[in-house]
Amino acid sequence: MSWRKRTKEELAQRVARDIHDGAYVNLGIGMPTLVANHLPADLEIVLHTENGLIGMGPAPAAGEEDYDLINAGKQPVTILRGGAFFHHADSFAMMRGGHIDICVLGAFQVSACGDLANWHTGEKAAIPAVGGAMDLAIGAKQTWVMIEALTKRGESKLVERCTYPLTGVHCVERVYTDIATFECTPRGLELVDIVEGLTHAELERLVGLPIRAH
Amino acid sequence: MIKKIAASIAEALSDIHDGATILIGGFGTAGIPGELIEGLIEQGARDLTVVNNNAGNGDTGLAALLNAGRVRKMICSFPRQTDSQVFDALYRSGKIELELVPQGNLAERLRAAGAGIGGFFTPTGYGTSLAEGKETRVIGGKPYVLEYPLHGDVALIKAERGDRWGNLTFRKTARNFGPVMATAAKRTVASVYEIVELGDIDPEIVVTPGIFVHRIVRIPRVATQAAGFRMAGRP
């Protein structure tokens, strides 16, 4: 039977489907920001951005940009009715203090037990930059990762042990990928769902790790 | 009588000494006190340690201060951006020191300095290379890393409105590090777009009470410019 990967939009839809009504959510820079476009309109889901805004709305119309009103990626956004501004110490209290329900992050690698590597490739020439990644990874009630399962060279981003520098230890609960969704547990990966037509055996071969049925 | 209103930026910045640690508010360009940084360039202090979330955008503001060779060390969370070429070149040629701090630890180290706290245990960074060599402790079954306060000699911040007692309000996400840096420096200088009479800022909405502010200086309003990301359709 044939199978195909989820597109980025389908992956964003898949993540969005698991976010509950009333959730306070932080979407990391990059692919996770796509999730905002797929949040069900009938739910109230409140987006937080680390630079001091909760109740973040969509990008403004062209010509309406206000660069005092930006997201963590420094792009212009809007604020919804009911939203609030606050300073950095309060913003990171929300993140580190377990007040954010879900944060969705990108990653270079995630280990089967939930270690995360998403801030640095470890290359000597690279200028390191961490931003809020380490605070987000360990602070939310649940940390989810949203990635394509394989690198462009076909290597699995799900690994037994991260070889890139760590962002956080045992911090990832769930990994949403373009071929399957996994739980990271102390006993390794557990399957949540899999794209239609892909067999469990083939998934294990692609990922290169044992995966327990849910 | 309390008179915190400075006649000019030059007056507000006159006693900054070589080797000072300068806390500079802002996240990207939002809240960056560009006019005060220009003033610091003119003022001439050298061998500075600068604390900011980033390490300059384009070639103005903080990037211009770096480019003038005034900064010995940057303490920041996210130096690398699409337009951080000035910092990148200095760093690659070994002309500037970098202390990389996770953003929440940066905010909390400043908060601790302002609140008189001698250190704190944070879960952020535990088990990573940024916590190497640091004291750790398990508290309530969770691992933490010991971090120390980060004091400034001077804080330069951008606010929206102020009065002669130094009470401040801010604008949207330009608030960011401003209020916490104001508490953490021996001397805080804030630029404002508007100076009002005492009592004209509703006490219920004062964000930074004047006790944390030493000088305010009024600047003409200029819209904050985009920076720090790649815009669609531009290289």
Coordinates of C-alpha atoms in Angstrom, one line a residue:
Chain A
M1 CA 0.0 0.0 0.0
S2 CA 1.3 3.5 -0.8
W3 CA 1.6 6.3 1.7
R4 CA 2.6 9.9 1.6
K5 CA 4.0 12.4 4.1
R6 CA 1.8 15.0 5.7
T7 CA 2.4 18.5 4.2
K8 CA 3.5 21.2 6.6
E9 CA -0.1 22.5 6.6
E10 CA -1.5 19.0 7.4
L11 CA 1.1 18.7 10.1
A12 CA 0.1 22.0 11.6
Q13 CA -3.6 20.9 11.5
R14 CA -2.7 17.7 13.2
V15 CA -1.0 19.6 16.1
A16 CA -3.8 22.1 16.3
R17 CA -6.4 19.3 16.7
D18 CA -4.8 18.3 20.1
I19 CA -4.9 21.8 21.6
H20 CA -7.8 22.1 24.1
D21 CA -10.3 25.0 24.5
G22 CA -8.9 27.6 26.9
A23 CA -5.3 26.5 26.5
Y24 CA -2.4 29.1 26.9
V25 CA 0.0 28.2 24.2
N26 CA 3.4 29.3 23.0
L27 CA 4.3 28.6 19.4
G28 CA 8.1 28.6 18.7
I29 CA 9.7 30.3 15.8
G30 CA 9.6 28.6 12.4
M31 CA 7.2 25.8 11.5
P32 CA 5.3 25.9 14.8
T33 CA 3.9 29.3 13.9
L34 CA 1.9 27.6 11.2
V35 CA -0.3 26.0 13.9
A36 CA -1.9 29.4 14.6
N37 CA -3.5 29.3 11.2
H38 CA -5.3 26.0 12.0
L39 CA -6.7 26.6 15.5
P40 CA -10.5 25.8 15.5
A41 CA -12.4 29.1 15.4
D42 CA -15.0 27.9 17.9
L43 CA -12.4 27.4 20.7
E44 CA -10.6 30.1 22.7
I45 CA -6.9 29.4 22.6
V46 CA -4.7 32.1 23.9
L47 CA -1.3 32.6 22.3
H48 CA 1.7 33.8 24.4
T49 CA 4.9 35.3 23.0
E50 CA 8.0 35.6 25.1
N51 CA 8.6 39.3 24.3
G52 CA 5.7 40.3 26.5
L53 CA 2.3 39.7 25.0
I54 CA -0.5 37.2 25.7
G55 CA -3.6 37.1 23.5
M56 CA -1.6 37.5 20.3
G57 CA -3.6 37.9 17.1
P58 CA -2.7 37.4 13.5
A59 CA -0.4 39.5 11.3
P60 CA -1.8 43.0 10.6
A61 CA -3.0 44.0 7.2
A62 CA -0.4 45.5 4.9
G63 CA 0.3 49.1 5.9
E64 CA -1.0 48.5 9.5
E65 CA 2.3 47.2 10.9
D66 CA 3.5 48.6 14.2
Y67 CA 7.0 47.4 15.1
D68 CA 6.4 48.1 18.8
L69 CA 3.9 45.2 18.5
I70 CA 5.9 42.1 17.4
N71 CA 6.3 38.4 18.2
A72 CA 9.4 36.5 19.3
G73 CA 10.5 36.3 15.6
K74 CA 10.3 40.1 15.6
Q75 CA 7.5 40.1 13.0
P76 CA 4.5 42.4 13.3
V77 CA 1.4 40.9 15.0
T78 CA -1.8 42.2 16.5
I79 CA -3.4 41.9 20.0
L80 CA -6.8 40.4 20.6
R81 CA -9.5 41.9 22.9
G82 CA -8.6 40.6 26.3
G83 CA -4.9 40.5 25.6
A84 CA -2.2 42.0 27.8
F85 CA 1.3 43.3 27.8
F86 CA 4.0 42.6 30.5
H87 CA 7.7 42.8 31.0
H88 CA 10.3 40.1 30.5
A89 CA 10.5 38.8 34.1
D90 CA 6.7 38.3 34.1
S91 CA 6.8 36.7 30.7
F92 CA 9.4 34.1 31.7
A93 CA 7.5 33.5 35.0
M94 CA 4.6 32.4 32.8
M95 CA 6.9 30.1 30.8
R96 CA 9.2 28.8 33.6
G97 CA 6.5 28.7 36.2
G98 CA 4.3 26.1 34.5
H99 CA 1.6 28.6 33.6
I100 CA 1.8 27.9 29.8
D101 CA -0.2 24.8 29.0
I102 CA 1.5 23.8 25.8
C103 CA 4.6 25.0 23.9
V104 CA 5.3 23.7 20.4
L105 CA 8.9 23.9 19.3
G106 CA 11.0 22.9 16.3
A107 CA 14.0 20.7 16.8
F108 CA 17.2 19.3 15.2
Q109 CA 16.9 16.2 17.3
V110 CA 14.7 14.6 19.9
S111 CA 15.7 11.6 21.9
A112 CA 13.3 8.7 22.6
C113 CA 13.1 9.7 26.2
G114 CA 12.4 13.3 25.5
D115 CA 15.8 15.1 25.4
L116 CA 15.6 18.1 23.1
A117 CA 18.3 19.6 20.8
N118 CA 17.0 22.7 19.0
W119 CA 19.4 25.6 19.6
H120 CA 22.8 24.9 18.2
T121 CA 24.3 22.5 15.6
G122 CA 27.5 22.5 17.5
E123 CA 29.5 23.7 14.5
K124 CA 32.6 25.7 15.6
A125 CA 32.0 28.5 13.1
A126 CA 28.4 29.1 14.1
I127 CA 27.6 32.0 16.4
P128 CA 25.6 30.5 19.3
A129 CA 22.1 32.0 20.0
V130 CA 19.7 30.4 22.5
G131 CA 17.0 33.0 23.0
G132 CA 14.1 31.6 25.0
A133 CA 14.5 28.0 23.8
M134 CA 15.9 26.6 27.0
D135 CA 13.2 28.3 29.2
L136 CA 10.4 27.2 26.9
A137 CA 11.6 23.6 26.7
I138 CA 11.5 22.9 30.4
G139 CA 8.8 25.4 31.6
A140 CA 5.5 24.6 29.9
K141 CA 3.1 22.0 31.3
Q142 CA 3.6 20.1 28.1
T143 CA 6.4 20.5 25.5
W144 CA 5.6 19.3 22.0
V145 CA 7.9 19.2 19.1
M146 CA 6.8 19.6 15.5
I147 CA 9.3 18.4 12.8
E148 CA 9.8 16.6 9.6
A149 CA 10.8 13.1 10.8
L150 CA 13.8 12.9 8.5
T151 CA 16.6 15.3 7.5
K152 CA 17.1 16.2 3.9
R153 CA 19.7 13.4 3.8
G154 CA 17.2 10.9 5.2
E155 CA 18.5 10.7 8.7
S156 CA 16.0 10.4 11.5
K157 CA 15.7 13.4 13.8
L158 CA 14.3 11.0 16.4
V159 CA 17.4 9.4 18.0
E160 CA 18.4 7.3 20.9
R161 CA 20.7 10.0 22.2
C162 CA 21.1 13.6 20.9
T163 CA 24.4 14.3 19.3
Y164 CA 23.7 18.1 19.0
P165 CA 24.0 20.3 22.1
L166 CA 21.0 19.8 24.4
T167 CA 18.3 22.4 25.0
G168 CA 16.7 20.5 27.8
V169 CA 16.7 17.1 29.4
H170 CA 13.6 14.8 29.5
C171 CA 11.4 17.7 28.6
V172 CA 9.5 16.6 25.4
E173 CA 6.2 14.8 25.8
R174 CA 5.1 14.6 22.2
V175 CA 6.7 14.7 18.7
Y176 CA 4.4 15.5 15.8
T177 CA 6.0 14.6 12.5
D178 CA 5.1 14.3 8.8
I179 CA 4.9 10.5 9.1
A180 CA 3.6 9.8 12.6
T181 CA 3.0 11.2 16.1
F182 CA 4.9 9.8 19.1
E183 CA 5.0 10.1 22.8
C184 CA 8.5 10.2 24.4
T185 CA 8.5 8.1 27.5
P186 CA 11.2 6.8 29.9
R187 CA 10.8 3.5 28.1
G188 CA 11.3 5.0 24.7
L189 CA 9.0 6.0 21.8
E190 CA 5.3 5.2 21.8
L191 CA 3.2 5.5 18.7
V192 CA 0.2 7.8 18.8
D193 CA -0.8 7.8 15.1
I194 CA 0.7 7.0 11.8
V195 CA 0.0 8.3 8.2
E196 CA -2.4 6.0 6.3
G197 CA -0.7 3.2 4.4
L198 CA 2.7 3.3 6.4
T199 CA 3.3 0.1 8.3
H200 CA 4.7 0.0 11.8
A201 CA 7.7 -2.0 10.6
E202 CA 8.4 0.5 7.8
L203 CA 8.1 3.4 10.4
E204 CA 10.6 1.7 12.7
R205 CA 13.0 1.2 9.8
L206 CA 12.7 4.9 8.8
V207 CA 13.1 6.2 12.4
G208 CA 15.7 3.6 13.3
L209 CA 14.3 3.0 16.8
P210 CA 11.9 0.6 18.4
I211 CA 8.4 2.1 18.7
R212 CA 5.8 0.6 21.0
A213 CA 2.2 0.5 20.0
H214 CA 0.1 3.0 22.0
Chain B
M1 CA 12.4 69.0 45.1
I2 CA 12.7 66.0 42.8
K3 CA 13.6 66.9 39.3
K4 CA 14.5 63.9 37.2
I5 CA 13.9 65.6 33.9
A6 CA 17.2 66.0 32.1
A7 CA 17.6 69.0 29.7
S8 CA 19.4 66.9 27.1
I9 CA 20.6 63.4 26.4
A10 CA 24.2 64.6 26.9
E11 CA 23.4 65.8 30.4
A12 CA 21.6 62.6 31.3
L13 CA 24.6 60.4 30.2
S14 CA 27.4 62.7 31.3
D15 CA 28.9 60.6 34.1
I16 CA 29.1 57.2 32.4
H17 CA 32.7 55.8 33.0
D18 CA 34.9 53.6 31.0
G19 CA 34.5 49.9 31.8
A20 CA 30.8 50.4 32.9
T21 CA 28.2 47.7 32.5
I22 CA 25.3 49.2 30.5
L23 CA 21.9 47.5 30.5
I24 CA 20.1 48.4 27.3
G25 CA 16.4 47.6 27.0
G26 CA 14.8 46.3 23.8
F27 CA 14.0 43.2 21.9
G28 CA 15.0 43.5 18.3
T29 CA 14.2 47.2 17.6
A30 CA 11.1 47.4 19.9
G31 CA 12.1 49.3 23.0
I32 CA 15.7 49.9 21.8
P33 CA 16.6 53.4 23.1
G34 CA 18.3 54.4 19.9
E35 CA 18.6 58.1 20.8
L36 CA 20.3 57.2 24.2
I37 CA 22.7 54.8 22.4
E38 CA 23.6 57.6 20.0
G39 CA 24.2 59.8 23.0
L40 CA 26.4 57.1 24.5
I41 CA 28.5 57.0 21.3
E42 CA 29.0 60.7 21.5
Q43 CA 29.7 60.6 25.2
G44 CA 32.7 58.4 24.5
A45 CA 32.8 55.8 27.3
R46 CA 34.8 52.8 26.3
D47 CA 35.6 49.2 27.3
L48 CA 31.9 48.7 28.0
T49 CA 30.0 45.5 28.9
V50 CA 26.6 45.7 27.3
V51 CA 23.5 43.6 28.3
N52 CA 20.7 43.4 25.7
N53 CA 18.6 40.6 24.5
N54 CA 20.2 40.8 21.0
A55 CA 23.5 42.2 19.7
G56 CA 22.3 44.9 17.3
N57 CA 20.4 45.2 14.1
G58 CA 21.6 46.7 10.8
D59 CA 24.2 49.5 11.4
T60 CA 22.4 51.9 13.7
G61 CA 21.8 51.9 17.5
L62 CA 23.5 49.1 19.4
A63 CA 25.2 48.0 16.1
A64 CA 26.7 51.5 15.7
L65 CA 28.0 51.3 19.4
L66 CA 29.6 48.0 18.6
N67 CA 31.0 49.2 15.3
A68 CA 32.6 52.2 17.2
G69 CA 34.7 49.7 19.1
R70 CA 33.3 50.7 22.5
V71 CA 32.1 47.3 23.7
R72 CA 34.4 44.8 25.2
K73 CA 31.7 42.2 26.0
M74 CA 28.1 41.5 25.1
I75 CA 25.8 39.6 27.5
C76 CA 22.8 38.5 25.5
S77 CA 20.5 35.6 24.6
F78 CA 20.3 35.9 20.9
P79 CA 23.1 37.6 19.0
R80 CA 22.6 36.0 15.7
Q81 CA 19.9 37.5 13.4
T82 CA 19.5 38.1 9.7
D83 CA 20.9 41.7 10.2
S84 CA 23.5 41.3 13.0
Q85 CA 26.4 41.6 10.6
V86 CA 28.3 44.1 12.8
F87 CA 28.3 41.8 15.8
D88 CA 29.0 38.7 13.7
A89 CA 32.2 40.3 12.2
L90 CA 33.5 41.5 15.5
Y91 CA 32.8 38.1 17.1
R92 CA 34.4 36.1 14.2
S93 CA 37.6 38.3 14.4
G94 CA 37.8 37.8 18.2
K95 CA 37.2 41.5 18.9
I96 CA 34.3 41.0 21.2
E97 CA 33.6 38.7 24.1
L98 CA 30.2 36.9 24.3
E99 CA 28.4 35.6 27.3
L100 CA 25.3 33.7 26.1
V101 CA 22.5 33.6 28.6
P102 CA 19.1 31.9 28.1
Q103 CA 16.6 34.7 27.8
G104 CA 14.6 33.8 31.0
N105 CA 17.8 33.5 33.0
L106 CA 18.9 36.9 31.7
A107 CA 15.5 38.5 32.8
E108 CA 15.7 36.7 36.2
R109 CA 19.3 37.6 36.8
L110 CA 18.4 41.3 36.2
R111 CA 15.3 40.9 38.4
A112 CA 17.5 39.3 41.2
A113 CA 19.9 42.2 41.0
G114 CA 17.1 44.7 41.3
A115 CA 15.4 42.9 44.1
G116 CA 18.6 42.3 46.2
I117 CA 18.7 38.6 45.7
G118 CA 22.1 37.0 45.9
G119 CA 21.4 34.1 43.6
F120 CA 18.7 31.7 42.6
F121 CA 18.2 28.1 41.4
T122 CA 16.6 27.9 37.9
P123 CA 15.6 24.8 36.0
T124 CA 16.5 26.5 32.7
G125 CA 19.7 25.2 31.1
Y126 CA 20.1 22.2 33.4
G127 CA 22.0 19.4 31.6
T128 CA 23.1 21.7 28.8
S129 CA 26.5 23.2 27.8
L130 CA 25.3 26.7 29.1
A131 CA 25.2 25.2 32.7
E132 CA 28.6 23.5 32.5
G133 CA 30.7 24.1 35.6
K134 CA 27.8 25.7 37.5
E135 CA 26.5 24.5 40.8
T136 CA 23.4 22.4 40.6
R137 CA 20.9 21.2 43.2
V138 CA 17.9 18.9 43.3
I139 CA 15.0 20.6 45.0
G140 CA 11.7 18.7 45.5
G141 CA 13.0 16.1 43.1
K142 CA 13.7 18.6 40.2
P143 CA 17.2 19.6 39.1
Y144 CA 18.2 23.3 39.2
V145 CA 21.2 25.4 38.3
L146 CA 22.6 28.2 40.5
E147 CA 22.6 31.6 38.7
Y148 CA 23.8 35.0 40.0
P149 CA 22.4 38.5 39.8
L150 CA 23.4 40.7 36.9
H151 CA 23.9 44.3 38.1
G152 CA 24.3 47.3 35.8
D153 CA 26.1 50.6 36.4
V154 CA 23.6 52.3 34.0
A155 CA 20.4 51.2 32.4
L156 CA 19.2 52.9 29.2
I157 CA 15.6 52.2 28.4
K158 CA 12.9 53.5 26.2
A159 CA 9.5 54.3 27.7
E160 CA 6.4 56.1 26.5
R161 CA 5.4 58.7 29.0
G162 CA 7.0 60.0 32.2
D163 CA 6.8 62.7 34.9
R164 CA 9.3 64.6 36.9
W165 CA 9.3 61.9 39.6
G166 CA 10.4 59.4 37.0
N167 CA 7.2 57.3 36.8
L168 CA 7.0 55.5 33.5
T169 CA 4.5 53.8 31.2
F170 CA 5.6 51.8 28.1
R171 CA 4.2 51.1 24.7
K172 CA 3.1 47.5 23.6
T173 CA 5.9 45.0 23.3
A174 CA 8.5 47.8 23.5
R175 CA 8.1 47.3 27.3
N176 CA 10.1 44.0 27.3
F177 CA 13.3 44.3 29.4
G178 CA 12.8 48.0 30.3
P179 CA 11.0 47.7 33.7
V180 CA 13.3 44.9 34.9
M181 CA 16.5 46.6 33.8
A182 CA 15.3 49.9 35.5
T183 CA 15.5 48.1 38.8
A184 CA 18.9 46.5 38.2
A185 CA 21.1 49.5 37.6
K186 CA 22.7 52.0 39.9
R187 CA 21.4 54.7 37.5
T188 CA 18.5 54.4 35.1
V189 CA 18.0 56.8 32.2
A190 CA 14.7 56.6 30.3
S191 CA 13.8 58.3 27.1
V192 CA 10.1 59.2 26.8
Y193 CA 8.0 60.6 24.0
E194 CA 5.9 62.7 26.4
I195 CA 6.5 64.3 29.8
V196 CA 3.3 65.0 31.8
E197 CA 2.5 66.7 35.2
L198 CA 2.6 64.7 38.4
G199 CA -0.7 62.9 38.8
D200 CA -1.4 62.9 35.1
I201 CA -0.3 59.3 34.9
D202 CA -3.0 57.3 36.6
P203 CA -1.2 55.6 39.5
E204 CA -3.0 52.4 38.7
I205 CA -1.2 52.1 35.4
V206 CA 2.3 53.2 36.3
V207 CA 4.5 50.3 35.1
T208 CA 7.9 51.5 36.5
P209 CA 7.6 53.7 39.7
G210 CA 9.9 56.6 39.7
I211 CA 12.1 55.2 42.6
F212 CA 13.8 53.0 39.9
V213 CA 14.4 55.9 37.5
H214 CA 17.1 58.6 37.9
R215 CA 16.8 60.7 34.7
I216 CA 14.2 61.0 32.0
V217 CA 14.7 62.8 28.7
R218 CA 12.1 63.6 26.1
I219 CA 12.7 62.7 22.5
P220 CA 10.7 63.3 19.3
R221 CA 8.5 60.4 18.3
V222 CA 9.8 58.3 15.5
A223 CA 8.1 55.0 14.4
T224 CA 10.0 51.9 15.4
Q225 CA 11.6 50.3 12.3
A226 CA 11.4 46.6 11.3
A227 CA 14.5 44.5 11.9
G228 CA 15.8 41.1 12.8
F229 CA 13.8 39.0 10.4
R230 CA 13.7 38.3 6.7
M231 CA 10.7 40.1 5.0
A232 CA 8.9 38.4 2.2
G233 CA 10.2 39.6 -1.1
R234 CA 13.5 41.0 0.3
P235 CA 16.9 39.3 0.2

